[in-house]
XYZ file of C-alpha atoms in Angstrom:
308
model
C 50.324 -45.838 36.417
C 52.015 -44.887 33.017
C 55.679 -45.116 33.045
C 57.563 -44.982 29.104
C 60.510 -45.924 27.862
C 63.267 -45.155 25.084
C 65.771 -47.102 23.908
C 64.637 -49.791 26.347
C 65.488 -53.240 26.652
C 63.299 -56.253 27.582
C 65.153 -56.488 30.721
C 64.631 -52.493 31.464
C 60.922 -52.980 30.733
C 60.844 -56.140 33.154
C 61.274 -54.147 35.913
C 59.273 -51.546 34.946
C 56.700 -53.811 35.703
C 57.964 -54.937 38.603
C 58.158 -51.075 39.599
C 54.390 -50.352 39.343
C 53.553 -53.545 40.576
C 54.338 -52.433 44.309
C 54.117 -49.160 43.231
C 49.951 -49.907 43.049
C 49.742 -53.090 45.523
C 48.866 -54.731 41.993
C 50.448 -58.507 42.518
C 50.898 -60.833 38.771
C 50.518 -63.921 39.978
C 46.461 -63.807 38.977
C 47.005 -63.200 35.233
C 45.770 -66.901 33.567
C 47.060 -65.497 30.214
C 49.305 -63.042 28.025
C 48.004 -61.725 24.755
C 50.622 -60.795 22.428
C 49.047 -58.580 19.623
C 50.498 -57.626 16.225
C 49.407 -54.290 15.024
C 50.211 -51.268 14.096
C 49.972 -47.467 14.782
C 46.740 -46.760 13.320
C 44.592 -49.973 15.095
C 46.434 -49.688 18.563
C 43.459 -48.113 20.417
C 40.666 -50.760 18.720
C 42.689 -53.713 19.183
C 44.612 -52.508 22.690
C 40.509 -51.293 24.050
C 38.937 -54.561 22.812
C 42.128 -57.295 24.374
C 41.750 -54.585 27.496
C 38.269 -54.959 27.869
C 38.060 -58.686 27.674
C 40.998 -59.203 30.120
C 37.702 -57.642 32.871
C 37.224 -62.008 31.612
C 40.619 -62.735 31.657
C 42.783 -61.050 33.379
C 46.082 -60.725 30.753
C 49.227 -59.382 30.227
C 48.936 -58.092 26.381
C 51.872 -57.046 24.944
C 51.844 -54.674 21.438
C 53.983 -54.932 19.363
C 53.868 -52.342 16.604
C 56.433 -52.002 14.349
C 57.241 -48.783 12.745
C 58.751 -47.404 9.968
C 61.859 -45.135 10.203
C 61.754 -42.243 6.778
C 65.834 -41.986 6.670
C 68.239 -44.912 6.004
C 69.946 -44.138 9.018
C 67.129 -44.887 11.315
C 66.079 -47.792 9.077
C 69.327 -49.332 10.133
C 69.115 -48.395 13.753
C 67.780 -50.377 16.280
C 65.722 -48.502 18.624
C 62.257 -50.207 20.853
C 60.546 -47.844 22.445
C 57.807 -49.054 25.369
C 54.526 -47.961 27.157
C 54.231 -49.493 30.875
C 51.039 -49.384 32.179
C 49.562 -50.844 35.211
C 46.027 -51.025 37.307
C 43.370 -49.130 36.111
C 44.782 -48.014 33.066
C 45.608 -51.328 31.832
C 41.977 -53.248 31.729
C 42.717 -56.061 34.834
C 46.233 -56.991 33.974
C 49.159 -55.470 32.495
C 49.018 -53.740 29.129
C 52.540 -53.054 27.357
C 52.796 -51.409 24.546
C 55.580 -52.091 22.472
C 57.522 -49.648 19.116
C 60.209 -51.865 16.885
C 62.609 -49.492 14.981
C 65.196 -51.260 12.919
C 66.074 -55.216 13.081
C 64.437 -55.006 15.640
C 61.627 -54.740 13.918
C 62.529 -58.341 12.113
C 63.253 -59.543 15.059
C 60.367 -58.907 17.530
C 60.102 -62.126 19.208
C 63.548 -61.556 21.346
C 62.014 -58.205 22.722
C 58.330 -60.447 23.287
C 60.059 -64.092 24.790
C 61.411 -62.577 27.672
C 57.942 -60.624 29.151
C 56.270 -63.602 28.864
C 54.599 -64.586 31.702
C 56.037 -67.721 32.797
C 54.163 -70.579 32.757
C 51.297 -69.684 30.808
C 49.655 -69.909 27.962
C 50.055 -67.268 24.730
C 48.011 -65.672 22.566
C 48.644 -63.295 19.483
C 46.371 -61.747 17.845
C 46.676 -59.592 14.309
C 44.059 -57.075 13.588
C 45.485 -56.809 10.524
C 48.318 -57.649 8.531
C 48.405 -61.335 9.928
C 50.747 -63.844 8.243
C 50.414 -66.188 4.944
C 51.329 -69.228 7.854
C 50.712 -68.107 11.740
C 52.084 -70.771 13.164
C 55.287 -70.242 11.052
C 55.563 -66.918 12.158
C 58.297 -66.299 14.522
C 55.430 -65.280 17.534
C 52.694 -66.973 16.090
C 55.699 -69.651 17.264
C 54.917 -69.302 20.546
C 51.866 -69.514 21.315
C 48.928 -72.123 21.754
C 45.977 -69.764 20.718
C 47.250 -67.771 17.168
C 43.719 -65.655 16.128
C 43.480 -63.479 12.611
C 40.661 -61.674 11.020
C 39.230 -62.084 7.267
C 37.453 -59.461 7.725
C 40.813 -56.906 7.598
C 42.344 -57.308 4.461
C 41.011 -56.897 0.370
C 39.987 -60.847 -0.803
C 38.886 -62.255 2.341
C 38.131 -65.448 0.118
C 41.778 -65.506 -1.900
C 42.879 -65.367 2.335
C 40.535 -67.856 2.866
C 41.980 -70.789 0.507
C 45.635 -69.875 2.191
C 44.141 -70.152 6.062
C 42.417 -73.800 4.982
C 46.265 -74.343 2.730
C 47.902 -73.741 6.118
C 46.494 -74.583 8.723
C 47.629 -76.175 12.141
C 46.427 -76.693 15.554
C 45.322 -73.389 17.764
C 45.140 -71.212 14.443
C 41.402 -69.475 14.690
C 39.908 -66.169 12.886
C 37.487 -63.970 14.247
C 35.164 -64.421 11.149
C 33.870 -67.264 12.192
C 33.771 -66.734 15.741
C 31.245 -64.936 14.651
C 29.451 -67.211 13.871
C 29.049 -68.664 17.410
C 25.564 -67.090 17.897
C 24.561 -68.143 14.632
C 25.245 -72.045 15.377
C 23.867 -72.228 17.959
C 21.111 -70.912 16.746
C 20.595 -73.340 13.650
C 21.960 -76.308 15.862
C 18.431 -75.299 18.122
C 16.537 -75.033 15.248
C 17.185 -78.783 14.411
C 17.142 -80.625 17.712
C 13.473 -79.303 16.532
C 12.951 -80.217 13.414
C 13.960 -83.594 13.390
C 14.178 -83.852 9.878
C 16.868 -84.278 7.777
C 18.032 -81.208 5.764
C 17.090 -81.709 1.622
C 18.687 -79.108 0.924
C 20.576 -75.245 1.978
C 21.392 -71.379 1.881
C 22.809 -69.036 2.752
C 22.564 -65.592 2.328
C 24.713 -62.782 2.557
C 26.685 -60.172 1.929
C 29.703 -60.650 -0.980
C 32.357 -61.981 -0.354
C 31.741 -62.212 2.771
C 34.070 -65.505 4.589
C 31.934 -65.487 7.468
C 29.201 -66.492 5.092
C 31.781 -68.058 3.459
C 32.533 -70.427 6.965
C 29.391 -71.122 7.130
C 28.855 -72.402 4.266
C 30.804 -75.470 4.419
C 30.471 -75.929 8.088
C 27.065 -76.750 6.727
C 28.047 -77.985 3.974
C 30.061 -80.939 5.777
C 27.790 -81.354 9.216
C 25.636 -81.387 7.157
C 25.738 -83.840 3.324
C 24.619 -81.227 1.524
C 25.167 -78.820 -1.299
C 25.438 -75.373 -0.465
C 24.045 -72.657 -1.908
C 25.361 -68.985 -1.561
C 22.970 -66.370 -1.985
C 24.403 -62.822 -2.555
C 22.390 -59.897 -0.191
C 22.646 -56.494 0.473
C 23.761 -57.364 3.932
C 25.247 -56.334 6.672
C 27.290 -59.910 6.795
C 24.735 -63.003 7.273
C 20.932 -61.944 6.903
C 19.613 -65.591 6.614
C 20.186 -68.885 6.709
C 16.975 -71.461 4.702
C 17.886 -74.882 5.230
C 15.027 -77.517 3.684
C 13.296 -80.337 4.878
C 10.430 -82.918 3.615
C 7.999 -81.565 6.413
C 9.423 -77.712 5.485
C 11.758 -75.052 5.665
C 14.183 -74.276 8.787
C 14.710 -69.882 7.931
C 16.724 -68.040 10.702
C 15.714 -64.443 8.622
C 18.037 -61.429 10.478
C 18.235 -58.580 7.792
C 19.550 -56.228 9.727
C 19.605 -54.792 13.642
C 19.449 -57.419 16.943
C 16.887 -59.871 15.885
C 16.661 -62.270 14.181
C 12.945 -64.524 13.178
C 12.903 -68.688 12.887
C 10.779 -69.873 11.116
C 9.808 -74.299 12.151
C 7.672 -76.164 9.753
C 4.356 -76.099 11.424
C 5.433 -73.567 13.780
C 4.764 -69.458 14.178
C 7.885 -67.485 13.717
C 9.613 -66.200 16.699
C 12.218 -63.230 17.505
C 15.428 -64.611 18.972
C 18.667 -62.016 19.878
C 20.924 -62.819 17.532
C 23.187 -59.468 17.668
C 26.758 -58.018 16.176
C 29.394 -58.708 18.563
C 32.126 -55.910 19.426
C 35.687 -57.397 18.886
C 36.187 -57.545 22.634
C 33.264 -60.089 23.286
C 34.810 -61.909 20.581
C 38.197 -62.270 21.865
C 36.929 -63.183 25.478
C 35.070 -66.597 23.240
C 38.562 -66.697 21.518
C 40.734 -67.224 25.790
C 37.986 -69.323 27.496
C 39.579 -72.257 25.465
C 43.042 -72.769 24.670
C 42.432 -76.465 22.412
C 41.924 -76.490 19.067
C 39.318 -75.209 17.471
C 37.650 -78.419 15.667
C 34.334 -76.977 14.349
C 36.677 -74.572 12.405
C 39.124 -76.807 11.075
C 36.951 -78.413 9.089
C 35.024 -74.931 8.309
C 37.974 -74.133 6.662
C 38.243 -78.125 5.190
C 34.431 -77.339 3.785
C 33.986 -77.731 -0.309
C 34.011 -74.455 -1.065
C 31.899 -72.730 -4.466
C 33.941 -74.009 -7.037
C 34.489 -78.205 -6.026
C 30.782 -78.190 -5.776
C 30.379 -78.330 -8.899
């Protein structure tokens, strides 16, 4: 069910949500959190689709904030809020409210979002693009227990990575880090099997790949070795090589969903290591809303210029 509201208020949106739930006979008590997505019109569809797919695992109220840019001076100074309320099959397993803000209300989106948050439920804010420099100090970010950004959406990801490291606060995380979960699990399992001290390491990836840089920093912090950054044709991270006294531990994924794991003295084996869609990444981030300590360690790990 869809309800369109023009030049509306948060109070009217709340009433529309109640009306929509009553019409389809769906209570709100099953929802476990509020997801706030701050995006632009171009990326709204993909972001909403990913959040609705993730809501099948984590039923939630999704509030999508789209700041519209008016063409005339009169429109820029005139505040207006339009909303599209979706409940039932139109919104995954939760509720979705698309908020389009115009004029001065765009600078105070938190005043619109705050009355729409589920009571006594965690809040997650996700910026698919154009994240603030300090997410925890952003007016919307300050409402949240978890703040999700994506270094893949910026032009100079390694420069922005440095800014994220300086401005990190507990609750911050990034999808460039979430994309590494399968890699980290596989490397941890390989080290458990090899039972040998790592003396050198290298991460191979396309140039300026933020996930590769985070992985290199994490390995450097956890293994206490210098990690070389090696450029490959990609896509994304293509290989990790860990040197030991017994030989090299290698996880190699040049392309496709399969990787080859090689351990010293053992035959190579093929393992699944796919590139996951955004909906799976968001669903993973929603499974735990406490501070991501490993992400903090990866952020603070030594950057390449510090290795000299």
